[in-house]
Coordinates of C-alpha atoms in Angstrom, one line a residue:
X155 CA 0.0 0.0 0.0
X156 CA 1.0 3.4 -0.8
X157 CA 2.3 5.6 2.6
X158 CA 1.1 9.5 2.3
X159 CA 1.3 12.2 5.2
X160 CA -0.5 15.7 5.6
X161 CA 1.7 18.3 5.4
X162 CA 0.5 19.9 8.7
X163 CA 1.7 16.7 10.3
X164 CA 5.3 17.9 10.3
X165 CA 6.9 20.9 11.2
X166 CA 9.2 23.1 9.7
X167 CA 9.1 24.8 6.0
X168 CA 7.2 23.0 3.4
X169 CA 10.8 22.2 1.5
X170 CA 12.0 20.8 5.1
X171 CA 8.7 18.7 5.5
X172 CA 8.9 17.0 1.7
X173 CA 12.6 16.4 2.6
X174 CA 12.2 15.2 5.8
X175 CA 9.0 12.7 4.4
X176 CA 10.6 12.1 1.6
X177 CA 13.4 10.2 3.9
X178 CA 11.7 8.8 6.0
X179 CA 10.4 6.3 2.6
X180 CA 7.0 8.1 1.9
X181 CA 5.3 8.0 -1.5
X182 CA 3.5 11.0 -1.3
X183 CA 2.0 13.7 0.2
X184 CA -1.1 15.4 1.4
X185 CA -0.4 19.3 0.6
X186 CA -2.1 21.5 3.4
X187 CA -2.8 25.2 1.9
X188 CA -1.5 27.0 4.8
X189 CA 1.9 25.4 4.0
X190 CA 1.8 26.5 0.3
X191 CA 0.4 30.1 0.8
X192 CA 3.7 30.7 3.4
X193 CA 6.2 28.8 0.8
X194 CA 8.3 31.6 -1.2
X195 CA 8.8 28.6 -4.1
X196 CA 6.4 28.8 -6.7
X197 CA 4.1 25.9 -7.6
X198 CA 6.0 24.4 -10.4
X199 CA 9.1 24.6 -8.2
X200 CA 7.1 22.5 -5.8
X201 CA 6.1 19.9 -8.3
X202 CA 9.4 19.8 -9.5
X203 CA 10.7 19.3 -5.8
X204 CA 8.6 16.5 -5.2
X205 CA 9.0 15.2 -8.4
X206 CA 13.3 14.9 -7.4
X207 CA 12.4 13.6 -4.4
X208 CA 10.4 10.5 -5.5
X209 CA 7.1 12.5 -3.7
X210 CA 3.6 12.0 -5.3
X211 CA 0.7 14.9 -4.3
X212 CA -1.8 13.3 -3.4
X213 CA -4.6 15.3 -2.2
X214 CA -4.7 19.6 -1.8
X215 CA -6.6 20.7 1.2
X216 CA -9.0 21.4 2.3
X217 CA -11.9 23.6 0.3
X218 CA -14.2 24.9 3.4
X219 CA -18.0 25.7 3.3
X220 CA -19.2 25.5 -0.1
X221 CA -22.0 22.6 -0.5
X222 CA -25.2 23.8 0.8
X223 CA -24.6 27.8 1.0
X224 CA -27.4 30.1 0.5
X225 CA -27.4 30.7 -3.4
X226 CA -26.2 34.5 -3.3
X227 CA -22.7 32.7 -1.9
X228 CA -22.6 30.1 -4.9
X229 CA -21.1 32.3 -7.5
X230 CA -18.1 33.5 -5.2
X231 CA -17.7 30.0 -4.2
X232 CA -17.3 28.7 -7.7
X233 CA -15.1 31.2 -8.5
X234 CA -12.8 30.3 -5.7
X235 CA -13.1 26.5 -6.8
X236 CA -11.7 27.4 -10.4
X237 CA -8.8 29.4 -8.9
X238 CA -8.3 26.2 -6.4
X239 CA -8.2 24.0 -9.9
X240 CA -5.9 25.9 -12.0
X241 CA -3.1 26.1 -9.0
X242 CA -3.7 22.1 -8.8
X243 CA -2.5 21.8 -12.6
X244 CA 0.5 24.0 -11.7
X245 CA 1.2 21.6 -9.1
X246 CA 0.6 18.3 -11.0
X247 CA -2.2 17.6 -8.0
X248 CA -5.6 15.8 -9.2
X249 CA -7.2 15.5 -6.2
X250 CA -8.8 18.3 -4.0
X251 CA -10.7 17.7 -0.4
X252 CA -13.9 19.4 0.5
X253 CA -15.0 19.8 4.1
X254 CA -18.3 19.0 5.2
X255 CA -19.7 23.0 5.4
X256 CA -19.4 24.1 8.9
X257 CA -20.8 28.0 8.3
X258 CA -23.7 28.7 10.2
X259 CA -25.4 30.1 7.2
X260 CA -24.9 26.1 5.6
X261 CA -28.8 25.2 4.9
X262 CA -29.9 22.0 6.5
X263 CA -31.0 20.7 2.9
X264 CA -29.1 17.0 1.7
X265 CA -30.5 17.6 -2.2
X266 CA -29.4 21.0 -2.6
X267 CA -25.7 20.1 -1.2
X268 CA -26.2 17.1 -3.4
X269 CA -26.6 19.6 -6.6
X270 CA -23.8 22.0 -5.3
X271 CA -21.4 19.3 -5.6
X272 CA -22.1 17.7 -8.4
X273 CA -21.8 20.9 -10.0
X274 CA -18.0 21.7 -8.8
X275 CA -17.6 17.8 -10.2
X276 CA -18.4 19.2 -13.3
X277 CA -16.6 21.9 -13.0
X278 CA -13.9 20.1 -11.6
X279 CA -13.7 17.5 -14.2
X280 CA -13.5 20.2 -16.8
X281 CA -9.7 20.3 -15.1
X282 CA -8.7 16.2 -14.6
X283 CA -9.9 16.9 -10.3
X284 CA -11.8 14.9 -8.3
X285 CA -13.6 16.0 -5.8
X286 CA -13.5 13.9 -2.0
X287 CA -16.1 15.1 0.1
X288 CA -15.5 14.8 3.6
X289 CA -17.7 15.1 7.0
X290 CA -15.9 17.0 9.4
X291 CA -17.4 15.6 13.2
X292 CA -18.1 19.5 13.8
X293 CA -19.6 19.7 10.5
X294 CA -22.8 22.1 10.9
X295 CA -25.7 19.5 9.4
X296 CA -23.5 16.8 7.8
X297 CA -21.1 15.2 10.5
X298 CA -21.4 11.4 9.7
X299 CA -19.6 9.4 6.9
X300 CA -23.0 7.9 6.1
X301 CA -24.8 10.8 5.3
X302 CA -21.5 12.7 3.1
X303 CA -21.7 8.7 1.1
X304 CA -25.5 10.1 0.8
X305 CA -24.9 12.8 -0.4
X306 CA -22.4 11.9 -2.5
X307 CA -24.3 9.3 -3.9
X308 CA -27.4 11.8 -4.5
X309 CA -25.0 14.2 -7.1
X310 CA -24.1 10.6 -9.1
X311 CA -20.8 12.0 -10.9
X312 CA -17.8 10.1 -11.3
X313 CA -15.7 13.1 -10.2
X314 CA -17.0 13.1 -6.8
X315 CA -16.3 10.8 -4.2
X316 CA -16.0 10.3 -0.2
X317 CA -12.9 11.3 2.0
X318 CA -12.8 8.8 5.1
X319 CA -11.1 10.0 8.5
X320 CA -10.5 7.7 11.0
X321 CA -10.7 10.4 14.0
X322 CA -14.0 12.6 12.4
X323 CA -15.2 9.1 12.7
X324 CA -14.1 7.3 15.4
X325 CA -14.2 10.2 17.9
X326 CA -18.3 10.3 17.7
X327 CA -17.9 6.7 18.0
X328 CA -20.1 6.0 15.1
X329 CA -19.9 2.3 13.8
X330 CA -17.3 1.9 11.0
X331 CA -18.7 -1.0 9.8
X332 CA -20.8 0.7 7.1
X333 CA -17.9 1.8 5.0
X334 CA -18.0 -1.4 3.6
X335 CA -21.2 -1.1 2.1
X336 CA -19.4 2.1 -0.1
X337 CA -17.6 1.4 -3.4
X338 CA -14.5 0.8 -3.1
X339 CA -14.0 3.3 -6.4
X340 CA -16.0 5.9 -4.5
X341 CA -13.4 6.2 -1.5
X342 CA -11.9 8.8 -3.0
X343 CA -9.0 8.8 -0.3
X344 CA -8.2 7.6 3.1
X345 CA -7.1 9.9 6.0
X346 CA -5.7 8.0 9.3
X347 CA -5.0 9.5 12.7
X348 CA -5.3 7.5 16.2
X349 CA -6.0 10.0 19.1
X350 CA -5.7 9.2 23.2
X351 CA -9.9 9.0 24.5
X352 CA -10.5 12.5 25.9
X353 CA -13.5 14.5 27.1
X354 CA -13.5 17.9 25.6
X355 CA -14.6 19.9 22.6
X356 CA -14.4 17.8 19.7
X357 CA -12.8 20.3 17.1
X358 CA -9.8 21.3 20.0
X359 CA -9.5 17.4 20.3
X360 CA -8.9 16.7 16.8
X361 CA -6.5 20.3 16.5
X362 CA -4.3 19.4 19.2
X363 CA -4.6 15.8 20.4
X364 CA -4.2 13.6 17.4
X365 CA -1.4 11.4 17.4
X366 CA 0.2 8.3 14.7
X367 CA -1.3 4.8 14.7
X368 CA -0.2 3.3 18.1
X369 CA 0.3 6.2 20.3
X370 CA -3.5 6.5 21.2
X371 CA -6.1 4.5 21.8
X372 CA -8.3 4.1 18.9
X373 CA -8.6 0.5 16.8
X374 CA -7.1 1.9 13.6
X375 CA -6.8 -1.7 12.3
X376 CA -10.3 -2.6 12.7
X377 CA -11.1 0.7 11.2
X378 CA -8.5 0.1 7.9
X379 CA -10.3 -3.0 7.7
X380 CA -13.2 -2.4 7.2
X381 CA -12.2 0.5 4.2
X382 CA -9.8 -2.1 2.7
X383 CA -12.7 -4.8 2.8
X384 CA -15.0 -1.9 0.9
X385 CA -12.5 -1.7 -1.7
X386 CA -10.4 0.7 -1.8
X387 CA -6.6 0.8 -3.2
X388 CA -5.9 4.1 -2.3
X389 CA -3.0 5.7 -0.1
X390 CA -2.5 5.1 3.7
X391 CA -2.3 8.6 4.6
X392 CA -2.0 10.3 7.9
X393 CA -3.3 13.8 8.8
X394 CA -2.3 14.7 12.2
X395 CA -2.7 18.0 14.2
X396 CA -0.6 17.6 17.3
X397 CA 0.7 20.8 19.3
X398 CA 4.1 18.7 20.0
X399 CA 4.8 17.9 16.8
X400 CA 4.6 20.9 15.8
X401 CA 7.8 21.9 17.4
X402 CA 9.3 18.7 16.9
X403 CA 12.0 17.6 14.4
X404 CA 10.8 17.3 11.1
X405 CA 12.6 13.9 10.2
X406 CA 11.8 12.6 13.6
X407 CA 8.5 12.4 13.8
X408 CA 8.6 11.6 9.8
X409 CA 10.1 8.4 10.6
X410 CA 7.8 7.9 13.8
X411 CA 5.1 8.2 10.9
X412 CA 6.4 6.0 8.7
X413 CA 6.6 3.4 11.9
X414 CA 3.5 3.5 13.0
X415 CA 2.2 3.4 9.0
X416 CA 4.4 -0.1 8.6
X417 CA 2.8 -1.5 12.0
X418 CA -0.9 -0.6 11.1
X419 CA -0.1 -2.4 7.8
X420 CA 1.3 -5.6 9.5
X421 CA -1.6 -5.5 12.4
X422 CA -4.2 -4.9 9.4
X423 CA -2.6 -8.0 6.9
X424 CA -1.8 -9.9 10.2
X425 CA 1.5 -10.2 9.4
X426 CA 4.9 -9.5 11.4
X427 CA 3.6 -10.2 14.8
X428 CA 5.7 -8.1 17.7
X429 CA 7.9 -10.9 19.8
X430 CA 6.4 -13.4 22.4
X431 CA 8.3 -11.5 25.5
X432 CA 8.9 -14.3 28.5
X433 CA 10.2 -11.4 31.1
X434 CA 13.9 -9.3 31.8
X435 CA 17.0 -11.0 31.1
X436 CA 19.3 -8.0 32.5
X437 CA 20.2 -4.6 32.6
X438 CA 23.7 -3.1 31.5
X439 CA 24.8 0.1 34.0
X440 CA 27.3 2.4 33.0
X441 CA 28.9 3.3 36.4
X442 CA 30.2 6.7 35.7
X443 CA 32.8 7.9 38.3
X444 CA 30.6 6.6 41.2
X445 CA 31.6 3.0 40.1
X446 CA 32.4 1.8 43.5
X447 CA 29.5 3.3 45.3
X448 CA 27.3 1.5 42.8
X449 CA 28.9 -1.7 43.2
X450 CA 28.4 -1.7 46.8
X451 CA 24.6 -0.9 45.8
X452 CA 23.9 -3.5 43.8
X453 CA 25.7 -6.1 46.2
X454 CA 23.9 -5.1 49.1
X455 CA 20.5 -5.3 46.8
X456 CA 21.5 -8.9 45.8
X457 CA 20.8 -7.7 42.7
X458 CA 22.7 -10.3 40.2
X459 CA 20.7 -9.0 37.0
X460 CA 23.3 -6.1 36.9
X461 CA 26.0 -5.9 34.2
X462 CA 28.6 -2.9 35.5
X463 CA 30.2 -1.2 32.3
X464 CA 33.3 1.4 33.8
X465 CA 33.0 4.2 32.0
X466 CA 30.5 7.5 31.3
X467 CA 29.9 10.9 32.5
X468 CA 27.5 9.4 34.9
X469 CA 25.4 6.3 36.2
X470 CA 23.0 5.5 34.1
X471 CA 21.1 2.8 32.1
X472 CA 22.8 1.9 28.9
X473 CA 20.7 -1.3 27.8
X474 CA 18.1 -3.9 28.6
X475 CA 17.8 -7.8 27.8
X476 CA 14.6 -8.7 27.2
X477 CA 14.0 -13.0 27.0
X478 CA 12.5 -14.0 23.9
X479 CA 12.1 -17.9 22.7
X480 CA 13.3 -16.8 19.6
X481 CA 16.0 -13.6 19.9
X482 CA 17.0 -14.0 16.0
X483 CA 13.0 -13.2 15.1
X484 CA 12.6 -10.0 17.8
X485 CA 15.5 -8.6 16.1
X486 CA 14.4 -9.0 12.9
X487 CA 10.9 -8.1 13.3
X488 CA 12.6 -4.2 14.3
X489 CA 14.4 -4.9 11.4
X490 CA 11.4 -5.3 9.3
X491 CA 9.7 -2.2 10.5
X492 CA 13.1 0.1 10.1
X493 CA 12.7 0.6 13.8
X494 CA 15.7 1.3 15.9
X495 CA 17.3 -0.7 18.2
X496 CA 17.2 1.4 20.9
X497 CA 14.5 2.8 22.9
X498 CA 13.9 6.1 22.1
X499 CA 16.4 7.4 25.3
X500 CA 19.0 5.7 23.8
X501 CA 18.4 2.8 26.0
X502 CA 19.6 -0.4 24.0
X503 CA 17.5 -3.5 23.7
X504 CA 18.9 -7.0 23.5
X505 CA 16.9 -9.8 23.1
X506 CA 18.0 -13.3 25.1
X507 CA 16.4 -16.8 25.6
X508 CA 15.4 -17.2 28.8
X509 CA 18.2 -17.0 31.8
X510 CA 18.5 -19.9 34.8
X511 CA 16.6 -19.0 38.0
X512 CA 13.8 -16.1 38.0
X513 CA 14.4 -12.8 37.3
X514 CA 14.7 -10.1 40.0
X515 CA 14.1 -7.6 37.7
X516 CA 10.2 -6.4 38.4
X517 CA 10.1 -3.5 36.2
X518 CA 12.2 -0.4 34.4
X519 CA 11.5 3.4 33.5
X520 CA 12.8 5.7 31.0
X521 CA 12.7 8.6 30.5
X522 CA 12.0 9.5 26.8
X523 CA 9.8 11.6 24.6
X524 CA 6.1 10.5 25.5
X525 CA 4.4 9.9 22.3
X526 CA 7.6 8.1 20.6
X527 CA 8.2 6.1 23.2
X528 CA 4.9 4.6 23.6
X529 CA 5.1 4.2 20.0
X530 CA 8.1 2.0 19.9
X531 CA 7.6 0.1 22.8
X532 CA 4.1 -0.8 20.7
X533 CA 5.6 -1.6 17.7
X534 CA 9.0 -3.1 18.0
X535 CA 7.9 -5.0 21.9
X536 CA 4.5 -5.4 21.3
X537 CA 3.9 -3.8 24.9
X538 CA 0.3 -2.8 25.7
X539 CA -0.3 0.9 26.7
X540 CA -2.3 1.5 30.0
X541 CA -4.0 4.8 31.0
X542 CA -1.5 8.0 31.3
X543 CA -0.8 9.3 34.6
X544 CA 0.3 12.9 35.3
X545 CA 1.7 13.1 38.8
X546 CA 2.6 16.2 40.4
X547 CA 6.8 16.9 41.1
X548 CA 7.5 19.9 43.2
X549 CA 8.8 21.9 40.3
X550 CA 5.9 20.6 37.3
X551 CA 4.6 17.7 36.2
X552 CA 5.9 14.2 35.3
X553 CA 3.2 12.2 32.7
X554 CA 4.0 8.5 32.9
X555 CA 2.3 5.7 31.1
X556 CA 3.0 1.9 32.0
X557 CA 3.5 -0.5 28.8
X558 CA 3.4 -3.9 29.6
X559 CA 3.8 -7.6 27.9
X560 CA 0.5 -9.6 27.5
X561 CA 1.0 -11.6 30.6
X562 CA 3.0 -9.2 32.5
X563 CA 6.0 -10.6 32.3
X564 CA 7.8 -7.2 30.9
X565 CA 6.5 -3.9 32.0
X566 CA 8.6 -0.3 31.3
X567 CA 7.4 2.7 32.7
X568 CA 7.8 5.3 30.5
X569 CA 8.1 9.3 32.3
X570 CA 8.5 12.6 30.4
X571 CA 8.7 15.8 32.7
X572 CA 7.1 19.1 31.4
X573 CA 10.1 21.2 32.7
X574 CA 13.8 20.8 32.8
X575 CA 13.6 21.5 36.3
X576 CA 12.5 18.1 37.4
X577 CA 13.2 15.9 34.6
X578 CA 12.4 12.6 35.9
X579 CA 15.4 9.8 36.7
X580 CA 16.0 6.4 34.9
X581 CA 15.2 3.5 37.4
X582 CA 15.6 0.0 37.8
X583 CA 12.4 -1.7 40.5
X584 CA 14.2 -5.0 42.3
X585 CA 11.6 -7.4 43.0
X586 CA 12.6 -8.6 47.1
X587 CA 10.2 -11.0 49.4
X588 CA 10.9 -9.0 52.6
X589 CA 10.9 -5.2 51.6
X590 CA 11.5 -4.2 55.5
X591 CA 14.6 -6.5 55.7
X592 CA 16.1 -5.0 52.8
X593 CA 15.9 -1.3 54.1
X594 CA 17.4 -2.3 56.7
X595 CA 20.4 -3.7 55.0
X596 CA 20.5 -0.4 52.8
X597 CA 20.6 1.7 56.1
X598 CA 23.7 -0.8 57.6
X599 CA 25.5 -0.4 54.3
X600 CA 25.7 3.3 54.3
X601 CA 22.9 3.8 51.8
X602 CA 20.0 4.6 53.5
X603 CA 16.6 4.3 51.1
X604 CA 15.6 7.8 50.5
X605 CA 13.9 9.7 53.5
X606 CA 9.9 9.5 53.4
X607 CA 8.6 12.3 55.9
X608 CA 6.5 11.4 59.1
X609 CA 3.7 13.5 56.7
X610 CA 3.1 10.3 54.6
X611 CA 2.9 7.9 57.6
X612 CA -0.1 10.0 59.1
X613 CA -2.0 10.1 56.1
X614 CA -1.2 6.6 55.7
X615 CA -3.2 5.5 58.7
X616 CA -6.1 7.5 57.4
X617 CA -6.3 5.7 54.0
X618 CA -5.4 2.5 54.3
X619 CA -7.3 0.9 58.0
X620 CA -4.3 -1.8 59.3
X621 CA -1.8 -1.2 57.0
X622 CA 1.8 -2.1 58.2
X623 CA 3.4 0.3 60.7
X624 CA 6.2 1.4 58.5
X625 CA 7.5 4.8 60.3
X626 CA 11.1 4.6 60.1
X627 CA 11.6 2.4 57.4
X628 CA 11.3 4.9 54.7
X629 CA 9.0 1.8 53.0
X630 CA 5.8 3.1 50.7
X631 CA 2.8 1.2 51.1
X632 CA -0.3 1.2 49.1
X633 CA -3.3 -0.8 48.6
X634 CA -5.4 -2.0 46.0
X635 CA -8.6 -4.7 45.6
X636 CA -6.0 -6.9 43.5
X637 CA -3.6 -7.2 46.7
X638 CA -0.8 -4.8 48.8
X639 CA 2.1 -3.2 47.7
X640 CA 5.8 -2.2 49.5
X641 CA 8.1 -0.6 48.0
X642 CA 11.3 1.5 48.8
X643 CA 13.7 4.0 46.5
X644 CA 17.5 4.4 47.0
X645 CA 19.3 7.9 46.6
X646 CA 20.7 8.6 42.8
X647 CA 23.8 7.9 41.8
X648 CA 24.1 9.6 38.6
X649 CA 21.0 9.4 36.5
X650 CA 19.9 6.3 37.6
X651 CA 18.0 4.9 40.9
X652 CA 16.7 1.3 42.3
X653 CA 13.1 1.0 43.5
X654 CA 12.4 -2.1 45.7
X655 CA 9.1 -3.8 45.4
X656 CA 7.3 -6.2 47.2
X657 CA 4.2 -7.5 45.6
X658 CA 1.7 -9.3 48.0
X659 CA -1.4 -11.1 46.9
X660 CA -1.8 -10.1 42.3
X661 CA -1.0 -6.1 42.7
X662 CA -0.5 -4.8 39.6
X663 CA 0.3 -1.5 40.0
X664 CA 2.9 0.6 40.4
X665 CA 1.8 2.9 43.4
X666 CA 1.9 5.8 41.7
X667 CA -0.2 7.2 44.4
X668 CA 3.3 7.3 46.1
X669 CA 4.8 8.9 43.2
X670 CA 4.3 12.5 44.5
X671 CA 6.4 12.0 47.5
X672 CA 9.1 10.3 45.9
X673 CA 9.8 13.1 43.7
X674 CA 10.0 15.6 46.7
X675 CA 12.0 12.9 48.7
X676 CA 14.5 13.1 45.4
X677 CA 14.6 17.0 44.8
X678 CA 14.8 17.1 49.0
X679 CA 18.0 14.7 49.0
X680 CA 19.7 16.4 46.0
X681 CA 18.9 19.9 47.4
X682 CA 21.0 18.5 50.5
X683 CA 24.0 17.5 48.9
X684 CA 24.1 20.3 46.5

């Protein structure tokens, strides 16, 4: 299938965005107007740039509020069609999308909208353009992909067709399953954007919020289904309007694109299935010049999933082995998606068969860019995204999102801070039996677990009725129907920390109700030695 991307979904200026898609292994583009109107190069300099670059045009957009205006607006708006048409020749585009009319003066009226577009078909076809007609989920009367296919059907021209969105569509939650009663030849193009489930205004939702296939929570390969099954051969395309992006690098997010395009494809034609992943194998630590103090910390943890590497500015994590039946295949499947094979920190990923004795290794964060880091762990891991958390740090916000195996076996925490102020640690969580025990050990080593205030032990009692009495411990507790949780944190040592968890009875969690006072425990500690 052809791979196409909206203009608006990358940032920079439009010769930066067709360079950037272009390397990323797109086949074309969707050219958003804004982006021409602000380029200095003419059209035919355009053209002839995507044309160097192996870039098709796909589609120009969009053509606002034109079916169904009161008839003292049709002349003006027919007029502004033909100048739309002749700039599309210069361009060597063929294909031009219409947005369901969202003017307040649009009359209610599916015939008369009918004849309006089956007259700028006609006029349209005068020029070699199609027409797709699109329902915009804020349109003002026509907001549903059924009723645009009803329309469309009504003005019977073969110049005029439909425009599908996944998010106008998904984000009312209308059934998809009637695109497949469309023609296939009348699915004039194909728009896809996956977007995380909020409750707010639909049009700020779909300005700000949309996101690539994989990084939000819609089921974009039930939805290709069902266009593919109507029919259509068309482009994959993604339109995306995301406020991060949009001050992102250009051939970043182009290849985050072109990832989450190749995965949809594979989840859609069931083919390249993400790695059966049986749990942690290891983790490689840098020691920076704190070597010795880590040591020490990792023999007093009886932590023997540890691989010290001298060397580095600092602590920190430099790779994780993940156990896999089949280590040749999990490589190869990143392989066959051009995906990296590190996470998007940096943090290398090796795959291993499975290791003698169980792994100590409970779970491990990174700190990376939110929305690509979800994204790869989904694609090249296969991890399943649970609901984003945003947890309040003393200087901002940290947002963290857990992404975990099918059975549970592998689970990264992924954290992105809002400020450089209190951007978040990397961490490694040490699974222990006896949670209490171990603090103690830390405290007769010389490495105390970080200091929880007396604060968190009173409110403690109020929440949880017979929890543990764990004042001077500087253990977390927290409580859920699934079972309890203990858990500890030890100071920094570079970038990098160890959490120790004790799981009792099937908690899942992570106790990110704790999460609050751990960051102020860390800014407290560093603001001490500083």
């Amino acid at each position: 299938m052809r791979k196409s991307i909206a203009t608006v979904s990358v940032s920079g200026t439009l010769p930066e965005k067709l360079r950037a898609v272009a390397a990323a292994g797109f086949d074309g583009f969707e050219l958003f107007e804004n982006d021409l109107v602000a380029c200095p190069l003419s059209p035919e300099d355009i053209r002839d740039m995507a044309a160097d670059l192996g870039l098709r045009v796909e589609l120009y957009q969009p053509f606002r509020d034109f079916e169904a205006a009161p008839a003292d607006r049709l002349a003006d708006n027919l007029r502004r069609a033909e100048h739309k048409f002749r700039l599309m020749a210069r361009l060597g585009a063929d294909l031009l999308l219409v947005c369901s009319n969202v003017s307040p003066q649009a009359v209610d009226d599916d015939a008369l909208a009918a004849g309006h577009l089956r007259l700028l078909a006609e006029r349209a076809a005068e020029h070699g353009v199609r027409i797709a007609y699109e329902a915009l989920a804020w349109g003002r009367h026509v907001d549903d992909y059924l009723r645009s296919w009803r329309i469309v059907r009504m003005a019977d021209h073969p110049a005029l067709g439909v425009c599908l969105d996944s998010f106008h569509i998904l984000s009312k939650g209308t059934d998809p399953g009637g695109i497949e009663a469309i023609p296939g030849d009348k699915i004039f193009f194909l728009q896809l954007a996956d977007a995380p489930r909020l409750t707010m205004d639909t049009l700020q939702w779909s300005r700000h919020y949309r996101c690539f296939p994989g990084q939000g929570d819609f089921d974009l390969t039930g939805f290709t289904r069902h266009v593919l099954a109507a029919g259509y051969r068309g482009p994959l395309s993604l339109e995306v309007f995301n406020d991060v992006f949009r001050r992102s690098d250009p051939a970043k997010t182009s290849s985050d694109a072109m990832l989450s395009l190749r995965f949809l494809e594979n989840s859609v034609l069931g083919a390249g299935a993400p790695p059966d992943l049986t749990g942690f194998a290891h983790v490689e630590l840098a020691t920076g010049p704190d070597g010795d103090r880590l040591r020490r910390l990792v023999e007093t943890l009886g932590f023997d999933r540890a691989r010290l590497v001298d060397g580095g500015e600092a602590a920190e994590l430099r790779a994780i082995g993940i156990q896999t039946p089949d280590p040749v295949a999990a490589a190869g499947h990143a392989a066959a998606l051009s995906a990296p094979a590190e996470a998007p920190d940096g943090t290398r990923i090796d795959f291993r068969t499975a290791g003698p004795g169980r792994s100590t290794i409970d779970h491990v964060a990174l700190t990376a860019p939110f929305a690509e880091a979800s994204l790869w762990c989904r694609c090249v891991l296969g991890l399943r995204p649970h609901e984003s958390l945003d947890l309040p740090d003393p200087y901002g916000l940290v947002r963290s999102r857990a992404m975990t195996s099918a059975d549970g076996s592998v689970m990264l925490a992924l954290n992105m801070a809002d400020t450089a102020s209190n951007v978040p640690w990397q961490h490694v969580a040490v699974a222990c039996d006896d949670v209490v025990g171990m603090a103690r050990r830390l405290m007769a080593a010389g490495e105390p677990p970080l200091r929880i205030p007396a604060n968190y032990y009173d409110d403690l009692d109020a929440r949880f009725p017979g929890a543990p009495d764990l004042r001077g411990t500087d253990v977390l507790y927290d409580r859920a129907d699934d079972g309890e949780f203990l858990h500890l944190y030890t100071a920094t040592i570079g970038r990098v920390f160890f959490e120790v968890v004790q799981r009792i009875g099937g908690y899942s969690g992570y106790g990110a109700a704790n999460t609050p006072v751990r960051l102020a425990a860390q800014h407290g500690h560093k603001m001490r030695r500083e």
